[in-house]
Short mmCIF file of C-alpha atoms and ligand atoms in Angstrom, two decimals:
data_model
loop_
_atom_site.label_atom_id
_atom_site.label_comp_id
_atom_site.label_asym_id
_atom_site.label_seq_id
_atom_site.Cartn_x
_atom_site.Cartn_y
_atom_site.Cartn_z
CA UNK A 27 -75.92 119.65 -44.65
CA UNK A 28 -78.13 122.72 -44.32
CA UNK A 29 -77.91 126.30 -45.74
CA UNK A 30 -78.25 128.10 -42.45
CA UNK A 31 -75.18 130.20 -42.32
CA UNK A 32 -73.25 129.73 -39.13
CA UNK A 33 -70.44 132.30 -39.97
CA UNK A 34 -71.04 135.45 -41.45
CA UNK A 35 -68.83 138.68 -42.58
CA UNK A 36 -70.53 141.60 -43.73
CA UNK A 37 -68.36 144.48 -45.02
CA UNK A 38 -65.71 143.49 -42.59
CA UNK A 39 -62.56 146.08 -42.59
CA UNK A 40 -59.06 145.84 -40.67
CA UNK A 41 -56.21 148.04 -40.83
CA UNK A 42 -52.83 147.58 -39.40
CA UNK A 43 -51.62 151.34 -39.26
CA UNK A 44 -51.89 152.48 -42.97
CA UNK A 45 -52.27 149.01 -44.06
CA UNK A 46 -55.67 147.81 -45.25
CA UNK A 47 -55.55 143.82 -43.80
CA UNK A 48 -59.04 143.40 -44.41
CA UNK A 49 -60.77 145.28 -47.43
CA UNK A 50 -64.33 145.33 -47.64
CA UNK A 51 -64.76 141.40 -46.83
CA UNK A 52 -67.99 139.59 -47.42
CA UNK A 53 -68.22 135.68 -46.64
CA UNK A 54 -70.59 133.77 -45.53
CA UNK A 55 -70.17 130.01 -44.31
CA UNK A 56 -73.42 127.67 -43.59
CA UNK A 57 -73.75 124.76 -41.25
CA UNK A 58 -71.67 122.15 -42.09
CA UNK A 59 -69.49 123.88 -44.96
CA UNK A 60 -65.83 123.09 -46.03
CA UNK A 61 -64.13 126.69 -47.53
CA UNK A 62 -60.76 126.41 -48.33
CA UNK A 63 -59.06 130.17 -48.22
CA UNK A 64 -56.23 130.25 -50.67
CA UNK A 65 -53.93 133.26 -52.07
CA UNK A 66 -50.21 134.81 -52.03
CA UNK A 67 -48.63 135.39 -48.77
CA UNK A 68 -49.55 138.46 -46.71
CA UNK A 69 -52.95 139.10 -48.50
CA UNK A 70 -55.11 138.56 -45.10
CA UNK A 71 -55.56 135.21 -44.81
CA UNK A 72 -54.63 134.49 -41.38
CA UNK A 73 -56.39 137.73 -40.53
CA UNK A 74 -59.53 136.63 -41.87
CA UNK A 75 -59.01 133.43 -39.83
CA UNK A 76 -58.16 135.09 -36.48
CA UNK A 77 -60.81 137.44 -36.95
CA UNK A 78 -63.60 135.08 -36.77
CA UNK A 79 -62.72 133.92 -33.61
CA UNK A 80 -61.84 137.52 -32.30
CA UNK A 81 -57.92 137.23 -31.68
CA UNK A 82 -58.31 140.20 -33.76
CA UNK A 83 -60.82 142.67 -33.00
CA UNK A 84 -61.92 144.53 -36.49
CA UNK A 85 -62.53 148.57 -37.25
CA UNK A 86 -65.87 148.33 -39.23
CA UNK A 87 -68.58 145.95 -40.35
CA UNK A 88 -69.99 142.74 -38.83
CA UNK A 89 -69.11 139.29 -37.67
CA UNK A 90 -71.71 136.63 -36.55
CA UNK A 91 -71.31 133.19 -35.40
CA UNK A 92 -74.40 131.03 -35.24
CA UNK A 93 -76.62 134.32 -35.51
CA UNK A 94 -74.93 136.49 -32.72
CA UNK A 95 -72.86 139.22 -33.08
CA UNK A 96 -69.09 138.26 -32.12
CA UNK A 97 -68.88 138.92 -28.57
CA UNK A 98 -65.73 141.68 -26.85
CA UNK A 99 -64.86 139.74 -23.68
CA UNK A 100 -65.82 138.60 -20.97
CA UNK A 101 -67.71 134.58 -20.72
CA UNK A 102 -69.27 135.20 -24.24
CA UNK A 103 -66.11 135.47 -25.86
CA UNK A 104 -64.67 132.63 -23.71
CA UNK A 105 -67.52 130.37 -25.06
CA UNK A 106 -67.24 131.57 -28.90
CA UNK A 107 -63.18 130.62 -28.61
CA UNK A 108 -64.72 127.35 -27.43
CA UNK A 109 -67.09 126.54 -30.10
CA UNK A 110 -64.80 127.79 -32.89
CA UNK A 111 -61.84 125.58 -32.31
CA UNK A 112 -58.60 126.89 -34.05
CA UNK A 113 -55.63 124.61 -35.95
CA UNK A 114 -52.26 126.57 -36.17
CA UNK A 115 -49.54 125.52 -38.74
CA UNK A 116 -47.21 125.70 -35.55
CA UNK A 117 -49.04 122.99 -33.11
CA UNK A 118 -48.38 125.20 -29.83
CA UNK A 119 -48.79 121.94 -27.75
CA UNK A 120 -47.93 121.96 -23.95
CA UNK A 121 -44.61 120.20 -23.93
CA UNK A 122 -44.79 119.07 -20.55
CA UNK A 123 -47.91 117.96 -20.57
CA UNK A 124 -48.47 114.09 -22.11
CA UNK A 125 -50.44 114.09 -25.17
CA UNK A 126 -53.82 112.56 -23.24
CA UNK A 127 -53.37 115.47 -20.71
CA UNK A 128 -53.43 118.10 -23.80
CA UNK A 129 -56.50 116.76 -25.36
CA UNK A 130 -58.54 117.11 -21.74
CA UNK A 131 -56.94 120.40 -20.82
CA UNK A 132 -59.27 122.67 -22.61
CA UNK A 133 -62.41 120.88 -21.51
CA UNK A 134 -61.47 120.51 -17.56
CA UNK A 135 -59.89 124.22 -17.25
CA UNK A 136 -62.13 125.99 -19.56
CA UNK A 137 -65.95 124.24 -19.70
CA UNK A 138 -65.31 122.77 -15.60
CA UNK A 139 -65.85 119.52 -17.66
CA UNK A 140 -65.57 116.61 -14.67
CA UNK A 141 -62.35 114.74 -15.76
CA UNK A 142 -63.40 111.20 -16.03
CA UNK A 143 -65.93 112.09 -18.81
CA UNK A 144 -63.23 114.59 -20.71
CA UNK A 145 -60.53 111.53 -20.19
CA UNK A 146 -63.09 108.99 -22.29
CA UNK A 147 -63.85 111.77 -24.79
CA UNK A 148 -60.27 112.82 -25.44
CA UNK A 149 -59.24 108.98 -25.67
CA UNK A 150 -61.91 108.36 -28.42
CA UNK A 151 -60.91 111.53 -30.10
CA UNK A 152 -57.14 110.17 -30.12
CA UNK A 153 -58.31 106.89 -31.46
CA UNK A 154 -60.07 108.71 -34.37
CA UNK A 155 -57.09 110.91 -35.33
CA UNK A 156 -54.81 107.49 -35.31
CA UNK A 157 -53.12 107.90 -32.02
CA UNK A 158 -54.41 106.70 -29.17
CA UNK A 159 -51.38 104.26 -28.59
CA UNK A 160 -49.39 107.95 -27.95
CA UNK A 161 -51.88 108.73 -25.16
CA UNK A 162 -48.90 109.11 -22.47
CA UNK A 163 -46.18 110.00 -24.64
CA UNK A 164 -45.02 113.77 -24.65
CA UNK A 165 -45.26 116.07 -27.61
CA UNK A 166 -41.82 115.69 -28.56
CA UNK A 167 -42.09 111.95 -28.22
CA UNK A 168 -44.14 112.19 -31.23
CA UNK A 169 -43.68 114.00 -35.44
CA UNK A 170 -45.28 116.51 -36.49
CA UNK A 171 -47.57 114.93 -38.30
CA UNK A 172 -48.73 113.02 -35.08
CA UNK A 173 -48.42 116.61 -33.13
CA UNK A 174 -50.55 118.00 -35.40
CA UNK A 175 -53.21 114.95 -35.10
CA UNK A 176 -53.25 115.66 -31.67
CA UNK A 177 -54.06 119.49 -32.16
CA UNK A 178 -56.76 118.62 -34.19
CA UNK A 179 -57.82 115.99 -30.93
CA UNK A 180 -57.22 118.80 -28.77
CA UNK A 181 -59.74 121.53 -30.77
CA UNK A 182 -62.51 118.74 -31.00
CA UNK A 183 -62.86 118.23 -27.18
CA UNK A 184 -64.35 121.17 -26.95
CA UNK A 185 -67.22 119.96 -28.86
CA UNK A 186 -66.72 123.11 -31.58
CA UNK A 187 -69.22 124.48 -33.92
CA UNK A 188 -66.90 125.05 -36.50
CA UNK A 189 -62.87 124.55 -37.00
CA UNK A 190 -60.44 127.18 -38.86
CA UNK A 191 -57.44 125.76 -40.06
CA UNK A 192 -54.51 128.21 -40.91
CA UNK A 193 -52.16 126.29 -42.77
CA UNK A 194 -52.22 123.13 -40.74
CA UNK A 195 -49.57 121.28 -42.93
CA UNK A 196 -47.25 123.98 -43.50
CA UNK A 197 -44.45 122.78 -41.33
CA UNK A 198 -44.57 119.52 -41.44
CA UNK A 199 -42.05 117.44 -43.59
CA UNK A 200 -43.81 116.33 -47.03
CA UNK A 201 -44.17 112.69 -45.70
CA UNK A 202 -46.56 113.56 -43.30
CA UNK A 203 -48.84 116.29 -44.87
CA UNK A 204 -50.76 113.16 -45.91
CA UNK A 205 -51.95 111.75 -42.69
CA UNK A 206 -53.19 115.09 -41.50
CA UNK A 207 -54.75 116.03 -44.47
CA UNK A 208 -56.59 112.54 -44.30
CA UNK A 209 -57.88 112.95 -41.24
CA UNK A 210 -59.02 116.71 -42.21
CA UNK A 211 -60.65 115.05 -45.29
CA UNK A 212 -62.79 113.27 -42.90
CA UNK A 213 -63.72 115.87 -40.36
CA UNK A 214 -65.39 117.42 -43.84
CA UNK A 215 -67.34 114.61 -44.55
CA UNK A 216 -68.57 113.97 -41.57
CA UNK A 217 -70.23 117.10 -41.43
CA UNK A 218 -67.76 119.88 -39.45
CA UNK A 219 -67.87 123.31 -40.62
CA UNK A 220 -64.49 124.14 -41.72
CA UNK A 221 -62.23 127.34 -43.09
CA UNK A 222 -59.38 126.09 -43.88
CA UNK A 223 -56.27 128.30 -45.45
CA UNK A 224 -54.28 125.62 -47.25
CA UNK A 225 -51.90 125.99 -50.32
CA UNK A 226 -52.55 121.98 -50.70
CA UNK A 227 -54.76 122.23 -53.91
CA UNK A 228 -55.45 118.40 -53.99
CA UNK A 229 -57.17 119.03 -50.58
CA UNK A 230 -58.90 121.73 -52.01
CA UNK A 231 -60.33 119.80 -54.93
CA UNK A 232 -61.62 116.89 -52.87
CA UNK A 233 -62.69 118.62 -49.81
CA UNK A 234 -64.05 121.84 -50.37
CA UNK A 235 -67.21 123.02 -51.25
CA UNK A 236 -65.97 126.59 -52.20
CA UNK A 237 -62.50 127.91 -52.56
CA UNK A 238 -62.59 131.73 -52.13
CA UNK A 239 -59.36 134.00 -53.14
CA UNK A 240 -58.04 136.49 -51.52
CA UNK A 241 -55.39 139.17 -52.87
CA UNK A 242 -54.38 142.45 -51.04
CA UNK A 243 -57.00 141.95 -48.04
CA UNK A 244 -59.67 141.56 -50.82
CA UNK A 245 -62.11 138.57 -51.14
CA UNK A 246 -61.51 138.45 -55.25
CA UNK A 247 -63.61 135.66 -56.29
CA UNK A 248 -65.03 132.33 -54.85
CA UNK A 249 -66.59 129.23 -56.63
CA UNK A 250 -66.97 125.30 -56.59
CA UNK A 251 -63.40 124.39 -56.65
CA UNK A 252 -63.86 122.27 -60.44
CA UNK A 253 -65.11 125.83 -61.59
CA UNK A 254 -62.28 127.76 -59.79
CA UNK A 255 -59.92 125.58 -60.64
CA UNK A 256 -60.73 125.30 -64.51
CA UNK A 257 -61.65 128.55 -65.41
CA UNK A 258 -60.35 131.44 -62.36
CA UNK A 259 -61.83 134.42 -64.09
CA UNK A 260 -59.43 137.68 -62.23
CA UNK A 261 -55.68 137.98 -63.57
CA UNK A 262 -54.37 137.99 -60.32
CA UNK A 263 -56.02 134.27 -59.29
CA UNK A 264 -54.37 133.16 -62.77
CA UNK A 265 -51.19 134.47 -61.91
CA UNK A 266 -51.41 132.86 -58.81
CA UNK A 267 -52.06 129.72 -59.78
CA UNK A 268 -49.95 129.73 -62.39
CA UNK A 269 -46.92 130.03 -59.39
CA UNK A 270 -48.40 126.70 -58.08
CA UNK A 271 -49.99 124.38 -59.47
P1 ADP B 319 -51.50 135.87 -44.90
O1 ADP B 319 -51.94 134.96 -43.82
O2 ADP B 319 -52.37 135.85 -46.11
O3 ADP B 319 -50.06 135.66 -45.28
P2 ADP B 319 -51.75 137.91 -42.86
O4 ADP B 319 -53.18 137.98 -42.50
O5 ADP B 319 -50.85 137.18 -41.93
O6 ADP B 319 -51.60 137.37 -44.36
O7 ADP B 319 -51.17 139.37 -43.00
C1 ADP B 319 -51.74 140.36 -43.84
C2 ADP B 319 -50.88 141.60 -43.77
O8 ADP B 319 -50.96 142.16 -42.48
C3 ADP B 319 -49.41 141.34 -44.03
O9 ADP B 319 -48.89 142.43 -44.76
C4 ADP B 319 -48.82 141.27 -42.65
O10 ADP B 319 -47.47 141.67 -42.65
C5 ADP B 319 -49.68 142.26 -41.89
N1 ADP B 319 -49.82 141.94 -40.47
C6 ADP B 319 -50.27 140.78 -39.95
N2 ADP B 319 -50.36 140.82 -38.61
C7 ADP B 319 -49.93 142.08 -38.27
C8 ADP B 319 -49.78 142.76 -37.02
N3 ADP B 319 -50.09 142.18 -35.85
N4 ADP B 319 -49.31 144.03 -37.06
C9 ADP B 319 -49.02 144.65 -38.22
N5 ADP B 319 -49.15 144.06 -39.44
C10 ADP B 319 -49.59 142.80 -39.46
MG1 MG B 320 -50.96 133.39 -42.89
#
Protein backbone atom coordinates (compact mmCIF):
# COMPACT_ATOMS: atom_id res chain seq x y z
CA UNK A 1 0.00 0.00 0.00
CA UNK A 2 1.25 3.50 -0.75
CA UNK A 3 0.22 7.00 0.51
CA UNK A 4 -0.30 8.56 -2.88
CA UNK A 5 -3.82 9.76 -2.73
CA UNK A 6 -5.87 8.55 -5.63
CA UNK A 7 -9.17 10.34 -4.58
CA UNK A 8 -9.30 13.64 -3.34
CA UNK A 9 -12.17 16.25 -2.10
CA UNK A 10 -11.21 19.60 -1.32
CA UNK A 11 -13.94 21.90 0.09
CA UNK A 12 -16.45 20.06 -1.94
CA UNK A 13 -20.17 21.72 -1.69
CA UNK A 14 -23.65 20.41 -3.14
CA UNK A 15 -26.96 21.78 -2.74
CA UNK A 16 -30.22 20.34 -3.72
CA UNK A 17 -32.42 23.62 -3.89
CA UNK A 18 -32.08 25.08 -0.30
CA UNK A 19 -30.66 21.93 0.90
CA UNK A 20 -26.95 21.77 1.72
CA UNK A 21 -26.13 17.78 0.49
CA UNK A 22 -22.62 18.35 0.68
CA UNK A 23 -21.16 20.86 3.38
CA UNK A 24 -17.74 21.86 3.15
CA UNK A 25 -16.35 18.14 2.48
CA UNK A 26 -12.71 17.30 2.75
CA UNK A 27 -11.50 13.53 2.14
CA UNK A 28 -8.84 12.23 0.84
CA UNK A 29 -8.35 8.41 -0.13
CA UNK A 30 -4.68 6.96 -1.13
CA UNK A 31 -3.82 4.07 -3.35
CA UNK A 32 -5.01 1.08 -2.13
CA UNK A 33 -7.27 2.40 0.89
CA UNK A 34 -10.44 0.75 2.44
CA UNK A 35 -12.88 3.88 3.97
CA UNK A 36 -15.95 2.78 5.18
CA UNK A 37 -18.61 5.95 5.10
CA UNK A 38 -21.08 5.47 7.87
CA UNK A 39 -23.95 7.87 9.40
CA UNK A 40 -27.93 8.37 9.74
CA UNK A 41 -29.95 8.25 6.67
CA UNK A 42 -30.11 11.29 4.37
CA UNK A 43 -26.85 12.94 5.70
CA UNK A 44 -25.00 12.71 2.09
CA UNK A 45 -23.68 9.60 1.91
CA UNK A 46 -24.74 8.38 -1.34
CA UNK A 47 -24.03 11.89 -2.56
CA UNK A 48 -20.58 11.77 -1.57
CA UNK A 49 -20.43 8.40 -3.37
CA UNK A 50 -22.04 9.50 -6.66
CA UNK A 51 -20.09 12.50 -6.64
CA UNK A 52 -16.80 10.95 -7.05
CA UNK A 53 -17.66 9.35 -10.01
CA UNK A 54 -19.62 12.47 -11.38
CA UNK A 55 -23.35 11.11 -11.49
CA UNK A 56 -23.57 14.23 -9.62
CA UNK A 57 -21.92 17.21 -10.81
CA UNK A 58 -21.00 19.56 -7.58
CA UNK A 59 -21.44 23.67 -7.09
CA UNK A 60 -17.97 24.48 -5.52
CA UNK A 61 -14.61 22.99 -4.64
CA UNK A 62 -12.55 20.17 -6.15
CA UNK A 63 -12.58 16.52 -7.03
CA UNK A 64 -9.49 14.57 -8.33
CA UNK A 65 -9.06 11.06 -9.26
CA UNK A 66 -5.54 9.78 -9.69
CA UNK A 67 -4.27 13.55 -9.85
CA UNK A 68 -6.78 14.97 -12.52
CA UNK A 69 -9.46 17.07 -12.04
CA UNK A 70 -12.90 15.08 -12.48
CA UNK A 71 -13.66 15.38 -16.01
CA UNK A 72 -17.60 17.06 -17.46
CA UNK A 73 -18.24 14.72 -20.40
CA UNK A 74 -17.30 13.66 -23.15
CA UNK A 75 -14.42 10.27 -23.44
CA UNK A 76 -12.74 11.56 -20.16
CA UNK A 77 -15.66 11.12 -18.19
CA UNK A 78 -16.49 7.84 -20.01
CA UNK A 79 -13.01 6.52 -18.91
CA UNK A 80 -13.20 7.91 -15.12
CA UNK A 81 -16.85 5.90 -14.87
CA UNK A 82 -14.61 3.07 -16.06
CA UNK A 83 -11.85 3.14 -13.67
CA UNK A 84 -14.08 3.95 -10.69
CA UNK A 85 -16.37 1.00 -10.79
CA UNK A 86 -19.65 1.54 -8.73
CA UNK A 87 -21.67 -1.28 -6.37
CA UNK A 88 -25.40 -0.27 -5.83
CA UNK A 89 -27.45 -1.80 -2.90
CA UNK A 90 -30.06 -2.49 -5.79
CA UNK A 91 -27.83 -4.80 -8.30
CA UNK A 92 -29.41 -3.12 -11.58
CA UNK A 93 -28.35 -6.31 -13.53
CA UNK A 94 -29.59 -6.82 -17.19
CA UNK A 95 -32.29 -9.39 -16.72
CA UNK A 96 -32.16 -10.70 -20.03
CA UNK A 97 -28.88 -10.94 -20.35
CA UNK A 98 -27.13 -14.39 -18.70
CA UNK A 99 -24.91 -13.62 -15.91
CA UNK A 100 -21.47 -14.35 -18.16
CA UNK A 101 -22.96 -11.88 -20.75
CA UNK A 102 -23.29 -9.09 -17.83
CA UNK A 103 -19.83 -9.44 -16.59
CA UNK A 104 -18.35 -8.86 -20.45
CA UNK A 105 -20.87 -6.19 -21.33
CA UNK A 106 -19.07 -3.25 -19.95
CA UNK A 107 -15.69 -4.23 -21.34
CA UNK A 108 -16.91 -5.15 -25.12
CA UNK A 109 -19.46 -2.02 -25.41
CA UNK A 110 -17.55 0.46 -23.48
CA UNK A 111 -13.41 -0.21 -23.73
CA UNK A 112 -14.06 -2.12 -27.64
CA UNK A 113 -12.44 -4.93 -25.52
CA UNK A 114 -12.23 -8.04 -28.30
CA UNK A 115 -14.69 -10.61 -26.74
CA UNK A 116 -12.70 -13.71 -26.42
CA UNK A 117 -10.23 -11.96 -24.02
CA UNK A 118 -13.29 -10.13 -21.92
CA UNK A 119 -15.09 -13.81 -21.96
CA UNK A 120 -11.74 -15.42 -20.07
CA UNK A 121 -11.50 -12.34 -17.82
CA UNK A 122 -15.14 -12.23 -16.79
CA UNK A 123 -15.06 -16.17 -16.25
CA UNK A 124 -12.05 -15.84 -13.82
CA UNK A 125 -13.68 -12.93 -12.18
CA UNK A 126 -16.92 -15.23 -11.63
CA UNK A 127 -14.78 -17.97 -10.29
CA UNK A 128 -13.27 -15.52 -7.71
CA UNK A 129 -16.62 -14.11 -6.50
CA UNK A 130 -17.87 -18.00 -6.08
CA UNK A 131 -19.95 -18.32 -9.15
CA UNK A 132 -18.69 -19.36 -12.07
CA UNK A 133 -20.99 -22.56 -12.16
CA UNK A 134 -23.96 -19.59 -12.72
CA UNK A 135 -22.09 -18.40 -15.84
CA UNK A 136 -25.32 -19.04 -18.15
CA UNK A 137 -27.94 -18.72 -15.71
CA UNK A 138 -30.07 -15.40 -15.74
CA UNK A 139 -30.15 -12.89 -12.95
CA UNK A 140 -33.24 -14.09 -11.56
CA UNK A 141 -32.00 -17.64 -11.76
CA UNK A 142 -29.79 -16.63 -9.04
CA UNK A 143 -30.28 -14.68 -4.89
CA UNK A 144 -29.31 -11.76 -4.17
CA UNK A 145 -26.51 -12.53 -2.58
CA UNK A 146 -25.22 -14.31 -5.82
CA UNK A 147 -26.69 -11.10 -7.89
CA UNK A 148 -24.80 -9.03 -5.97
CA UNK A 149 -21.46 -11.27 -6.45
CA UNK A 150 -21.97 -10.85 -9.88
CA UNK A 151 -22.18 -6.93 -9.69
CA UNK A 152 -19.15 -6.89 -7.96
CA UNK A 153 -17.76 -9.39 -11.20
CA UNK A 154 -19.33 -7.02 -13.40
CA UNK A 155 -17.45 -3.57 -11.86
CA UNK A 156 -14.02 -5.51 -11.84
CA UNK A 157 -13.95 -6.21 -15.64
CA UNK A 158 -13.34 -3.01 -16.20
CA UNK A 159 -10.07 -3.26 -14.60
CA UNK A 160 -11.12 -0.15 -11.99
CA UNK A 161 -8.85 2.01 -10.05
CA UNK A 162 -10.95 2.16 -7.23
CA UNK A 163 -14.62 0.65 -6.22
CA UNK A 164 -17.46 2.69 -4.20
CA UNK A 165 -19.82 0.62 -2.57
CA UNK A 166 -23.20 2.28 -1.49
CA UNK A 167 -24.73 -0.05 0.74
CA UNK A 168 -24.03 -3.22 -1.13
CA UNK A 169 -25.83 -5.53 1.45
CA UNK A 170 -28.73 -3.50 2.18
CA UNK A 171 -31.30 -5.57 0.43
CA UNK A 172 -30.30 -8.66 0.67
CA UNK A 173 -31.91 -11.15 3.22
CA UNK A 174 -29.57 -11.48 6.46
CA UNK A 175 -28.37 -14.99 5.28
CA UNK A 176 -26.58 -13.71 2.57
CA UNK A 177 -24.97 -10.36 3.71
CA UNK A 178 -22.18 -12.78 4.65
CA UNK A 179 -20.99 -14.08 1.38
CA UNK A 180 -20.84 -10.63 -0.11
CA UNK A 181 -19.28 -9.08 2.60
CA UNK A 182 -16.60 -11.97 2.37
CA UNK A 183 -15.80 -11.48 -0.84
CA UNK A 184 -15.62 -7.48 -0.20
CA UNK A 185 -13.29 -8.41 2.73
CA UNK A 186 -11.01 -9.74 0.19
CA UNK A 187 -11.09 -7.20 -2.57
CA UNK A 188 -9.55 -4.99 0.60
CA UNK A 189 -6.85 -7.12 1.20
CA UNK A 190 -5.82 -7.65 -1.88
CA UNK A 191 -5.09 -4.21 -2.37
CA UNK A 192 -8.42 -2.35 -4.16
CA UNK A 193 -9.12 1.07 -3.18
CA UNK A 194 -12.47 1.07 -1.72
CA UNK A 195 -15.35 3.66 -0.24
CA UNK A 196 -17.65 1.76 0.96
CA UNK A 197 -21.06 3.19 2.79
CA UNK A 198 -22.05 0.23 4.95
CA UNK A 199 -24.10 0.20 8.27
CA UNK A 200 -22.35 -3.44 8.75
CA UNK A 201 -19.97 -2.37 11.65
CA UNK A 202 -18.25 -5.86 11.83
CA UNK A 203 -17.14 -5.07 8.22
CA UNK A 204 -16.07 -1.91 9.29
CA UNK A 205 -13.86 -3.16 12.10
CA UNK A 206 -12.06 -5.78 10.04
CA UNK A 207 -11.83 -4.07 6.79
CA UNK A 208 -11.34 -0.58 7.02
CA UNK A 209 -8.55 1.46 7.44
CA UNK A 210 -10.60 4.65 8.37
CA UNK A 211 -14.25 5.02 9.09
CA UNK A 212 -15.24 8.69 8.47
CA UNK A 213 -18.84 10.10 9.75
CA UNK A 214 -20.95 12.01 8.19
CA UNK A 215 -24.07 14.00 9.73
CA UNK A 216 -26.12 16.74 7.88
CA UNK A 217 -23.79 16.71 4.61
CA UNK A 218 -20.85 17.26 7.05
CA UNK A 219 -17.67 15.06 7.21
CA UNK A 220 -17.78 15.11 11.37
CA UNK A 221 -14.89 13.07 12.27
CA UNK A 222 -12.79 10.13 10.83
CA UNK A 223 -10.27 7.70 12.56
CA UNK A 224 -8.84 4.02 12.66
CA UNK A 225 -11.99 2.21 13.21
CA UNK A 226 -10.59 0.59 17.01
CA UNK A 227 -10.24 4.44 17.82
CA UNK A 228 -13.65 5.40 16.29
CA UNK A 229 -15.23 2.75 17.53
CA UNK A 230 -13.97 3.01 21.28
CA UNK A 231 -13.88 6.44 21.90
CA UNK A 232 -16.23 8.63 18.90
CA UNK A 233 -15.44 12.02 20.28
CA UNK A 234 -18.81 14.37 18.58
CA UNK A 235 -22.34 13.79 20.35
CA UNK A 236 -23.95 13.18 17.29
CA UNK A 237 -21.46 9.96 16.25
CA UNK A 238 -22.37 8.74 19.96
CA UNK A 239 -25.86 9.09 19.43
CA UNK A 240 -25.54 7.35 16.41
CA UNK A 241 -23.96 4.58 17.44
CA UNK A 242 -25.71 4.25 20.29
CA UNK A 243 -29.01 3.49 17.68
CA UNK A 244 -26.83 0.58 16.35
CA UNK A 245 -24.52 -1.12 17.65
P1 LIG B 1 -27.74 9.17 2.46
O1 LIG B 1 -27.18 8.31 1.38
O2 LIG B 1 -26.77 9.47 3.55
O3 LIG B 1 -29.02 8.61 3.02
P2 LIG B 1 -28.26 11.03 0.31
O4 LIG B 1 -26.95 11.44 -0.22
O5 LIG B 1 -29.03 10.02 -0.46
O6 LIG B 1 -28.10 10.59 1.84
O7 LIG B 1 -29.20 12.29 0.45
C1 LIG B 1 -28.84 13.46 1.16
C2 LIG B 1 -30.01 14.41 1.14
O8 LIG B 1 -30.21 14.87 -0.18
C3 LIG B 1 -31.32 13.80 1.59
O9 LIG B 1 -32.03 14.76 2.32
C4 LIG B 1 -32.01 13.47 0.30
O10 LIG B 1 -33.40 13.49 0.45
C5 LIG B 1 -31.53 14.59 -0.61
N1 LIG B 1 -31.45 14.20 -2.01
C6 LIG B 1 -30.77 13.17 -2.53
N2 LIG B 1 -30.84 13.12 -3.87
C7 LIG B 1 -31.63 14.19 -4.22
C8 LIG B 1 -32.08 14.71 -5.47
N3 LIG B 1 -31.76 14.14 -6.64
N4 LIG B 1 -32.87 15.80 -5.44
C9 LIG B 1 -33.20 16.42 -4.28
N5 LIG B 1 -32.79 15.97 -3.06
C10 LIG B 1 -32.02 14.88 -3.03
MG1 LIG C 1 -27.79 6.47 0.65
Amino acid sequence: MSDEALIVLENVHKWFGPLHVLDDVNLSVAKGEVVVVIGPSGSGKSTLCRAINRLEPINSGTITFDGRPLPAEGRALARLRSEVGMVFQSFNLFAHKTILQNVMIGPIKVRKEKSDMVRERAMSLLDRVGIANQAEKYPAQLSGGQQQRVAIARALAMQPKALLFDEPTSALDPEMVGEVLDVMTSLAREGMTMVVVTHEMGFARHAAKRVVFMADGQLVEQAPPAEFFANPKSDRAKDFLSKIL
